[in-house]
Amino acid sequence: MAWQATQFCMLSDSSLSMGAGPLADLASRAIRSKSLCEAMPICANGGGNFMRICTGNSCIMTTPLFAAASAIVYAVVTHAASGALYVKIKHTVVGVGDFLTIYWHLNPDQYFDAMLSRKGQPISAGTRIGTMGNTGWSTGTHLPFEVRFDRNHDGVFTSDKLVDPYVY
C-alpha cells in the first residue's frame, strides 16, 4: 500500500500528543528537534506496522534520536544481511505488558558507539541513543520506528507482534 503522510509536529510545541496508548507520545519523544519537526511528516504504511519518520530532501544525518520512554536497552546491533545499525529498547508497562521500540538505519557515530556497551542497562526517557542515518538497505536518511507488543508474554518480539506506533 502507498505511504500516507501525516503532519508530525505542531509549530507551537515540540511535546506532542500522538495518541492515547500505554506508551503515548513515543514518536514525538523519539525526535524532539522543533526546527526539523516543523516540516517532518510521519509516513505510516498501509499495514500500520511501523512508522517512517523523514524530512525528505531537507533531512540530514545530524537529527538526534532519543529514547522515547524510560526502559532497558535490549539490543544495539548491526543487521547481518543489510548492515543497518539499530537500537532496540524494551519498555515494561505495569498491568499491560512489554513493548519493544526499534530505531533503524542509525548513523555510525559516537552516540551509536556509546550505546554498544549499554545492553541490559536502564535508560531514561530523553537520553540520546543515536542519530538519524542511512545505513543498510536505505536510499536516504530517515527513521523507521517500530513498536512491538509482547501480547502472549513469551518474551519474544517477532515481526508478528508489530503494532501501529501511531496510536502510541
PDB file of N, CA and C in Angstrom, residues 1-6 42-46 49-54 142-144:
ATOM      1  N   MET A   1       0.830  -1.183   0.000  1.00  0.00           N
ATOM      2  CA  MET A   1       0.000   0.000   0.000  1.00  0.00           C
ATOM      3  C   MET A   1       0.880   1.255   0.000  1.00  0.00           C
ATOM      4  N   ALA A   2       0.319   2.337  -0.426  1.00  0.00           N
ATOM      5  CA  ALA A   2       1.073   3.588  -0.519  1.00  0.00           C
ATOM      6  C   ALA A   2       1.307   4.205   0.851  1.00  0.00           C
ATOM      7  N   TRP A   3       2.414   4.921   0.944  1.00  0.00           N
ATOM      8  CA  TRP A   3       2.699   5.667   2.176  1.00  0.00           C
ATOM      9  C   TRP A   3       1.725   6.820   2.272  1.00  0.00           C
ATOM     10  N   GLN A   4       1.287   7.114   3.482  1.00  0.00           N
ATOM     11  CA  GLN A   4       0.407   8.251   3.702  1.00  0.00           C
ATOM     12  C   GLN A   4       1.077   9.179   4.697  1.00  0.00           C
ATOM     13  N   ALA A   5       1.287  10.413   4.298  1.00  0.00           N
ATOM     14  CA  ALA A   5       1.966  11.375   5.165  1.00  0.00           C
ATOM     15  C   ALA A   5       0.974  12.050   6.094  1.00  0.00           C
ATOM     16  N   THR A   6       1.401  12.251   7.310  1.00  0.00           N
ATOM     17  CA  THR A   6       0.616  12.957   8.318  1.00  0.00           C
ATOM     18  C   THR A   6       1.531  13.971   8.978  1.00  0.00           C
ATOM     19  N   ILE A  42       5.166  12.053   9.279  1.00  0.00           N
ATOM     20  CA  ILE A  42       5.244  10.636   9.614  1.00  0.00           C
ATOM     21  C   ILE A  42       4.582   9.910   8.461  1.00  0.00           C
ATOM     22  N   CYS A  43       5.235   8.901   7.977  1.00  0.00           N
ATOM     23  CA  CYS A  43       4.664   8.102   6.905  1.00  0.00           C
ATOM     24  C   CYS A  43       4.329   6.744   7.490  1.00  0.00           C
ATOM     25  N   ALA A  44       3.061   6.457   7.693  1.00  0.00           N
ATOM     26  CA  ALA A  44       2.663   5.163   8.244  1.00  0.00           C
ATOM     27  C   ALA A  44       2.221   4.285   7.091  1.00  0.00           C
ATOM     28  N   ASN A  45       2.824   3.094   6.962  1.00  0.00           N
ATOM     29  CA  ASN A  45       2.444   2.263   5.821  1.00  0.00           C
ATOM     30  C   ASN A  45       1.023   1.766   5.994  1.00  0.00           C
ATOM     31  N   GLY A  46       0.425   1.321   4.899  1.00  0.00           N
ATOM     32  CA  GLY A  46      -0.976   0.908   4.905  1.00  0.00           C
ATOM     33  C   GLY A  46      -1.259  -0.210   5.889  1.00  0.00           C
ATOM     34  N   ASN A  49       2.191  -1.106  10.557  1.00  0.00           N
ATOM     35  CA  ASN A  49       3.063  -1.823  11.468  1.00  0.00           C
ATOM     36  C   ASN A  49       4.375  -1.123  11.781  1.00  0.00           C
ATOM     37  N   PHE A  50       4.665  -0.020  11.180  1.00  0.00           N
ATOM     38  CA  PHE A  50       5.807   0.774  11.583  1.00  0.00           C
ATOM     39  C   PHE A  50       5.649   2.175  11.051  1.00  0.00           C
ATOM     40  N   MET A  51       6.488   3.051  11.545  1.00  0.00           N
ATOM     41  CA  MET A  51       6.421   4.445  11.177  1.00  0.00           C
ATOM     42  C   MET A  51       7.742   4.850  10.564  1.00  0.00           C
ATOM     43  N   ARG A  52       7.714   5.504   9.440  1.00  0.00           N
ATOM     44  CA  ARG A  52       8.929   6.006   8.824  1.00  0.00           C
ATOM     45  C   ARG A  52       8.915   7.505   9.003  1.00  0.00           C
ATOM     46  N   ILE A  53       9.850   8.004   9.791  1.00  0.00           N
ATOM     47  CA  ILE A  53       9.906   9.427  10.081  1.00  0.00           C
ATOM     48  C   ILE A  53      10.993  10.025   9.205  1.00  0.00           C
ATOM     49  N   CYS A  54      10.607  10.991   8.406  1.00  0.00           N
ATOM     50  CA  CYS A  54      11.555  11.501   7.424  1.00  0.00           C
ATOM     51  C   CYS A  54      11.344  12.994   7.203  1.00  0.00           C
ATOM     52  N   HIS A 142      16.523   8.604   7.069  1.00  0.00           N
ATOM     53  CA  HIS A 142      15.168   8.517   7.624  1.00  0.00           C
ATOM     54  C   HIS A 142      15.214   7.614   8.847  1.00  0.00           C
ATOM     55  N   LEU A 143      14.090   7.511   9.556  1.00  0.00           N
ATOM     56  CA  LEU A 143      13.997   6.647  10.722  1.00  0.00           C
ATOM     57  C   LEU A 143      12.772   5.749  10.624  1.00  0.00           C
ATOM     58  N   PRO A 144      12.944   4.454  10.329  1.00  0.00           N
ATOM     59  CA  PRO A 144      11.841   3.532  10.530  1.00  0.00           C
ATOM     60  C   PRO A 144      11.740   3.260  12.040  1.00  0.00           C
TER      61      PRO A 144
END
